[in-house]
Coordinates of C-alpha atoms and ligand atoms in Angstrom, one line a residue:
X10 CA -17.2 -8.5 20.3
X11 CA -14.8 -11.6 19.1
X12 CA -14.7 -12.4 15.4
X13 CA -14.0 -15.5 13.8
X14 CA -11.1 -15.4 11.3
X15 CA -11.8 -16.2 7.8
X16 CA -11.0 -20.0 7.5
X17 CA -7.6 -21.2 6.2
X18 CA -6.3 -17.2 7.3
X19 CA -2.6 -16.9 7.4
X20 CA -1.2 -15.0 10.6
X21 CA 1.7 -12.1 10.1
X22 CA 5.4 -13.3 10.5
X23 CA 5.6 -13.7 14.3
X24 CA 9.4 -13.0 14.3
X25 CA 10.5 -11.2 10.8
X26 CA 14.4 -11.8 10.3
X27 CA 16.5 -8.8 10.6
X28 CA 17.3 -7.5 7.1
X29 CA 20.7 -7.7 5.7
X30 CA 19.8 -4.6 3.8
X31 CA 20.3 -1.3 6.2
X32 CA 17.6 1.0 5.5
X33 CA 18.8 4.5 5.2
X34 CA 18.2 7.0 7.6
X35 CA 14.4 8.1 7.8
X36 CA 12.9 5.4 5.4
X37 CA 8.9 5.3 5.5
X38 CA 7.4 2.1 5.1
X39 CA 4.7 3.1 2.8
X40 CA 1.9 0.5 3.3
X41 CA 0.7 -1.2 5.8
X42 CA -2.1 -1.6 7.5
X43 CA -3.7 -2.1 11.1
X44 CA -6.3 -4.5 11.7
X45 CA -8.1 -3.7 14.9
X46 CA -8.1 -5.3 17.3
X47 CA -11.3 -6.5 17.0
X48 CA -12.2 -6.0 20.8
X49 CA -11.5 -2.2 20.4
X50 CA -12.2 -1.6 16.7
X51 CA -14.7 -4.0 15.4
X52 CA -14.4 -5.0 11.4
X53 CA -17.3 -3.6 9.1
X54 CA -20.3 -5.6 8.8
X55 CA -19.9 -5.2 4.6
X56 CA -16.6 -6.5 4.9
X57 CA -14.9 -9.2 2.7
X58 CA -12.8 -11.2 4.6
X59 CA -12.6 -11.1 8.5
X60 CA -8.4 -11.2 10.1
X61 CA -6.3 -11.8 12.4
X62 CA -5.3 -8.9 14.9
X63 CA -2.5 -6.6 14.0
X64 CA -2.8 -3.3 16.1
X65 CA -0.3 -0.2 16.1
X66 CA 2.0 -1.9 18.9
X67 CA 2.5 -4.6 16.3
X68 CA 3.1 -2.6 13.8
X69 CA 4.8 0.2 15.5
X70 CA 7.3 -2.7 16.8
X71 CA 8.2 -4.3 13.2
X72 CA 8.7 -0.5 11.9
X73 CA 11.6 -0.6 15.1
X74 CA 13.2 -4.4 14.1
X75 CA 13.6 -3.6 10.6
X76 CA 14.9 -0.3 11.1
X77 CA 11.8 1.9 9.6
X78 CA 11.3 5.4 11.1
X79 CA 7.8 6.1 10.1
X80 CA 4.9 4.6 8.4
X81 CA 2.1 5.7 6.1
X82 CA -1.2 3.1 6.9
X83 CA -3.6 2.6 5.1
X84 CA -7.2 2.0 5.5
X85 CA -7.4 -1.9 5.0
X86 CA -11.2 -2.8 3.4
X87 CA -12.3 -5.4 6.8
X88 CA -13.1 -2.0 8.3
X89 CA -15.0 -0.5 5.4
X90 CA -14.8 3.8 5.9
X91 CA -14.8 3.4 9.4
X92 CA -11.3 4.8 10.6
X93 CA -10.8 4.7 14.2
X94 CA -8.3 1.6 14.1
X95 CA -6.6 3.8 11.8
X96 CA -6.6 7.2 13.5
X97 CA -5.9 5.4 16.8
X98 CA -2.7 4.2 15.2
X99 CA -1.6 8.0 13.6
X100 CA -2.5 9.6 16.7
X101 CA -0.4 7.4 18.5
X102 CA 2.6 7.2 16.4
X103 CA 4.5 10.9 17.8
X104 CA 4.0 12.1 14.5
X105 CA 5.9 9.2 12.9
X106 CA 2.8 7.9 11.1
X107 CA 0.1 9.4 8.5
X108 CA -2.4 7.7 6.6
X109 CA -4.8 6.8 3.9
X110 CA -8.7 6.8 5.2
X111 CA -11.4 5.3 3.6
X112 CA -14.4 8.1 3.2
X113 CA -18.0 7.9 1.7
X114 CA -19.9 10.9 -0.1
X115 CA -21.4 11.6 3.2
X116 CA -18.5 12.1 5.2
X117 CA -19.0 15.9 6.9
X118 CA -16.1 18.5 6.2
X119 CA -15.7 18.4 10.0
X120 CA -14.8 14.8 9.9
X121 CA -12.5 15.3 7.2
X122 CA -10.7 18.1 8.9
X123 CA -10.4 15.5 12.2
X124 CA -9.3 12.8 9.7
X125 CA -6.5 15.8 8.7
X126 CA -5.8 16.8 12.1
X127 CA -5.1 13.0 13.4
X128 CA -2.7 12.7 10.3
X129 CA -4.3 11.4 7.1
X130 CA -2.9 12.7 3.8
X131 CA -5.2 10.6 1.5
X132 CA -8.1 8.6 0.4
X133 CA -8.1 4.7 -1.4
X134 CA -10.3 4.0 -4.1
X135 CA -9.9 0.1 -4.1
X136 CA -11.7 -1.7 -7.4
X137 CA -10.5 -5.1 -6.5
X138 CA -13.9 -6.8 -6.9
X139 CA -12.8 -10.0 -4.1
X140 CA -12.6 -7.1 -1.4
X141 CA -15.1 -4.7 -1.9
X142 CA -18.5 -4.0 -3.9
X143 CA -18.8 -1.3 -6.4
X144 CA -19.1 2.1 -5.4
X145 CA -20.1 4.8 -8.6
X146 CA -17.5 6.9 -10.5
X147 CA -19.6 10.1 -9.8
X148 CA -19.7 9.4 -6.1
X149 CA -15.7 9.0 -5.8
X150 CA -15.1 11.9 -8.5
X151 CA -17.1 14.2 -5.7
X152 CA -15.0 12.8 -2.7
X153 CA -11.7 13.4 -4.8
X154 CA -13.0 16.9 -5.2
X155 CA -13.5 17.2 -1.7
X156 CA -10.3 15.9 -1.0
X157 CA -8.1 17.9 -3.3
X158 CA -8.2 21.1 -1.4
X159 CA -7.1 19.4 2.0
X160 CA -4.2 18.4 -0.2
X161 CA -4.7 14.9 -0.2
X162 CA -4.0 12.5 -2.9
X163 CA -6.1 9.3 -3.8
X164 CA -4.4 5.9 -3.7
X165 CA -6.2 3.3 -6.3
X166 CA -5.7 -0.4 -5.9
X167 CA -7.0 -2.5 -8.9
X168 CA -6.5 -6.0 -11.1
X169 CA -4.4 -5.5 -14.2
X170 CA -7.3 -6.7 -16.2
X171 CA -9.2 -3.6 -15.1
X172 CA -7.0 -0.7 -16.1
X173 CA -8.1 -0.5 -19.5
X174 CA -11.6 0.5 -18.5
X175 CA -10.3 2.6 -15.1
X176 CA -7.9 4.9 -17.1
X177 CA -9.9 7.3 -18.0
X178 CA -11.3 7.6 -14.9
X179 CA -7.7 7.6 -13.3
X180 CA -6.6 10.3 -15.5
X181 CA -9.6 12.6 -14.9
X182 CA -8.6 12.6 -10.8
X183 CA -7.8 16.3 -9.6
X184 CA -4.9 15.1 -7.3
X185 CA -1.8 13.0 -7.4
X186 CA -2.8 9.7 -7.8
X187 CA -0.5 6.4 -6.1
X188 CA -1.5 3.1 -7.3
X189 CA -1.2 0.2 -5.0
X190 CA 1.3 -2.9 -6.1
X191 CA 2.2 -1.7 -9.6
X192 CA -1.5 -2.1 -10.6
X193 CA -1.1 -6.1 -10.2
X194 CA 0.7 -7.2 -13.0
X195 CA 0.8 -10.7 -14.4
X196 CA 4.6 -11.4 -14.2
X197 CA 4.3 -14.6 -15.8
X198 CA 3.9 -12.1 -18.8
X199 CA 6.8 -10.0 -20.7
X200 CA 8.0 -6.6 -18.6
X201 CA 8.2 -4.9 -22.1
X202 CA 4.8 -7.0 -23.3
X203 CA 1.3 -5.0 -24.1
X204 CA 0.2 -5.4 -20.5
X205 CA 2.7 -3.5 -18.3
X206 CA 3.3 -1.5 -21.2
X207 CA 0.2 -0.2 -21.0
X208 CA 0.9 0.4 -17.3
X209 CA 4.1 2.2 -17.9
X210 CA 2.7 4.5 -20.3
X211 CA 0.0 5.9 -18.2
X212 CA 2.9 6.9 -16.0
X213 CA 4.9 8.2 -18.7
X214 CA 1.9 10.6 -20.3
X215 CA 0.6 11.5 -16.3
X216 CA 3.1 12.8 -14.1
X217 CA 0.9 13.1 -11.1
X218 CA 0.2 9.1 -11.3
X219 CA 2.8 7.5 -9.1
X220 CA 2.7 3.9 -8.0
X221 CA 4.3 1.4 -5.4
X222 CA 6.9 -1.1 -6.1
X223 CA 5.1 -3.1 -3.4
X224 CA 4.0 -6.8 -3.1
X225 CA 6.3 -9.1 -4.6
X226 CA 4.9 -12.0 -2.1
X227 CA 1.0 -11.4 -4.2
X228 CA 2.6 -11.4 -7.6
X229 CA 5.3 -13.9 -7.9
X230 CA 5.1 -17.4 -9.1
X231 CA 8.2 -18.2 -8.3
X232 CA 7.6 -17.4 -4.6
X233 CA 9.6 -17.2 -1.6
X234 CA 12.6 -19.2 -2.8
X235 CA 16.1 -18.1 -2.7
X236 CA 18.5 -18.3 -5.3
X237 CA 21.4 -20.3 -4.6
X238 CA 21.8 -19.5 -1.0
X239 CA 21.0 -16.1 -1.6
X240 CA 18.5 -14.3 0.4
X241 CA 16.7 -12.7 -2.8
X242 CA 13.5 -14.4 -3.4
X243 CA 10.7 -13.7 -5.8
X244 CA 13.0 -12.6 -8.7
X245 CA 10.2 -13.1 -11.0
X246 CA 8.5 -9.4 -9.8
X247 CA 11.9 -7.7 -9.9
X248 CA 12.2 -6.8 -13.7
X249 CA 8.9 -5.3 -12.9
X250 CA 9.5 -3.1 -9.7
X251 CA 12.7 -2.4 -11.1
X252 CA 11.6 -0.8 -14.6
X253 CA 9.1 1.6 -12.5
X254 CA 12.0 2.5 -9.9
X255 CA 14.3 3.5 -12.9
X256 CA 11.7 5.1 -15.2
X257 CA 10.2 7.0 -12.5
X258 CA 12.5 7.3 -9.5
X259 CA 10.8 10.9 -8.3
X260 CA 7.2 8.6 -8.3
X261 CA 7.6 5.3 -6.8
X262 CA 6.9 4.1 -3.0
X263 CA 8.0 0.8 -1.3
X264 CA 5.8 -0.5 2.1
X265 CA 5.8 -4.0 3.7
X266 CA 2.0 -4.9 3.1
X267 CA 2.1 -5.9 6.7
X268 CA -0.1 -7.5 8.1
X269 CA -0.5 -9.2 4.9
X270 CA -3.9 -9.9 4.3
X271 CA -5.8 -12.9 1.9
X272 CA -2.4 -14.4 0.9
X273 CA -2.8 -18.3 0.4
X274 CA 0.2 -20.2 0.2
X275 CA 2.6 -18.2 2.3
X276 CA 3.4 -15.8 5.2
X277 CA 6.5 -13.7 3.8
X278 CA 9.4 -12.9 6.5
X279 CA 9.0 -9.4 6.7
X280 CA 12.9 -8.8 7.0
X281 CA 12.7 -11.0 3.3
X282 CA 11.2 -8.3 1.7
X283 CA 13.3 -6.1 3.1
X284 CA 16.2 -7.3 1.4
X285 CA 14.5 -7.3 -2.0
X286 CA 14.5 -3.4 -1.9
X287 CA 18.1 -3.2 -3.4
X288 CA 17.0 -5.8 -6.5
X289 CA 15.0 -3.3 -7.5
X290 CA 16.6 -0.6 -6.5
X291 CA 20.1 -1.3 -7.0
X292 CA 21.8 2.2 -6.2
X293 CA 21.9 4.2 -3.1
X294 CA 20.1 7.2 -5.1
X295 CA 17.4 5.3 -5.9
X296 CA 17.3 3.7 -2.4
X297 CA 16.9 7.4 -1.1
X298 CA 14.1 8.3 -3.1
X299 CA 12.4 5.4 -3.0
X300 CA 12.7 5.0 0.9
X301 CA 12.7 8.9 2.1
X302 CA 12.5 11.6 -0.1
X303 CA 9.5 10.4 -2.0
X304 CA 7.6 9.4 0.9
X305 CA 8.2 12.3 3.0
X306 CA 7.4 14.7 -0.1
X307 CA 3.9 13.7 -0.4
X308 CA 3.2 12.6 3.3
X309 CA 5.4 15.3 5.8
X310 CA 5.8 17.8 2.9
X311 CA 5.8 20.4 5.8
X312 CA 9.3 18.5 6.8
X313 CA 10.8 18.5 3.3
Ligands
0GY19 O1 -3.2 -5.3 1.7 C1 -3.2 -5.1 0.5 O2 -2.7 -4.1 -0.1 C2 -3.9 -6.1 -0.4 C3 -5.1 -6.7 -0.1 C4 -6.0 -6.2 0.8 C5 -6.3 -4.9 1.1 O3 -5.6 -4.0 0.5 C6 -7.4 -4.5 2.0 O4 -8.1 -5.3 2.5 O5 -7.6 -3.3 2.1 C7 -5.4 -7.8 -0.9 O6 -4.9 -8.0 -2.0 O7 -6.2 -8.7 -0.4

């Protein structure tokens, strides 16, 4: 089956710089995602937006160039809950990958043991309304129950705007809970304003809510554009990742995003990001949490 790509869709970064950052030893790039290919893994019916290609070669060979050891991917909404691209990719990777799975109520408790046995470590509750339609609080409160004992955790992935409504809800999940790309914050607004202070307190009063410092190339206005030759770019989203890396250094994860889906304006050089990790996280300390230990404590805690 061949699929059209949603019109005006921007292709991945055919050949990503290498970074001028070295990644320490062992670094997990936290989230990404596979898309497909749509020959092999055909994209939901319910699904949003329709992409480009981006299978576990892809990705496997990007985690190589920019000097990645493993990968966490997660379930990416064009193929709704059904997870084959996904567990093709972990059960694939020698280990080096686990993942995030999309599940409905219905899913058996044989099928999540598989989805456990082929590597996945967690669930995603996305509430971003442009990617998927509404699915009831009581129906993901039962999966999160279901979940829990596996030892999984639930990653959440919403608009800024919505948090006010969604933090109760957050803060009744039975697991640890990661939040996708800082909870989306406008950053044409103060880092110390209401908004992001409302985001950093929920942190601050839950310490099982952790979130990723992931995304820059979504949030900024000020885009890709270096800085006086330099290669740092999107300095508008760095008072923002950095506050959460040095408020919360034991809770914070950092992923490429690749393959980068529904961005508009630009395709971000993958090895770019890369060299915005030490803006926000300027020492080697926080580099190693950030990169290794936190990753590999709540996806290969059998390794820690
Ligand atoms: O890749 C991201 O994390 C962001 C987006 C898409 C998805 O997460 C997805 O389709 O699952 C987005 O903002 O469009």
């Amino acid at each position: 089956m061949s699929f059209e790509k949603t019109p005006g869709w921007l292709d991945w970064f055919a050949n990503p710089s290498i970074p001028q950052f070295r990644l320490p030893a062992g670094a997990v790039d936290a989230h990404c995602h596979v898309f497909g290919p749509g020959e092999r893994f055909p994209f939901a019916p319910e699904r949003k937006y329709t992409p480009c290609d981006a299978s576990r070669e892809q990705l496997f060979a990007l985690r190589d160039r920019l000097g990645f050891a493993r990968n966490v991917v997660v379930q990416a909404t064009c193929h709704g809950a059904d997870n084959r691209a996904l567990v093709d990719a972990l059960v694939h990777s020698n280990g080096m990958a686990r993942g995030v799975a999309t599940v409905r109520r219905d899913i058996s408790d044989a099928d999540l043991q598989a989805l456990h046995q082929a590597g996945v470590r967690g669930v995603r509750f996305n509430f971003v309304k442009r990617l998927v339609d509404f699915t009831p609080k009581d129906e993901l409160l039962e999966i999160a129950g279901r979940i829990a004992p596996l030892g999984w955790h639930v990653v959440v992935y919403f608009e800024a705007a919505d948090l006010p409504e969604l933090r109760d809800f957050f803060t009744a999940l039975p697991t640890t809970v990661v939040v996708d790309h800082m909870g989306r914050p406008d950053v044409t607004k103060p880092v110390d304003g209401p908004e992001f202070e409302g985001f950093v307190r929920l942190m601050r009063e839950h310490t099982n809510i952790w979130s990723k410092v992931t995304c820059p190339e979504r949030l900024s206005v000020t885009g890709p554009r270096a800085l006086n030759g330099e290669r740092a770019a999107y300095r508008d989203v760095v008072p923002f990742a950095r506050r959460l890396v040095e408020e919360f250094p034991e809770r914070v994860l950092w992923g490429t995003d690749w393959p980068h889906p529904n961005l508009k304006d630009h395709m971000p050089d993958d090895g770019l990001l890369v060299d915005f990790i030490p803006q926000i996280a300027p020492t080697p300390d926080l580099q190693q949490k950030l990169l290794v230990g936190n990753p590999m404590r709540l996806y290969w805690p059998e390794e820690v």
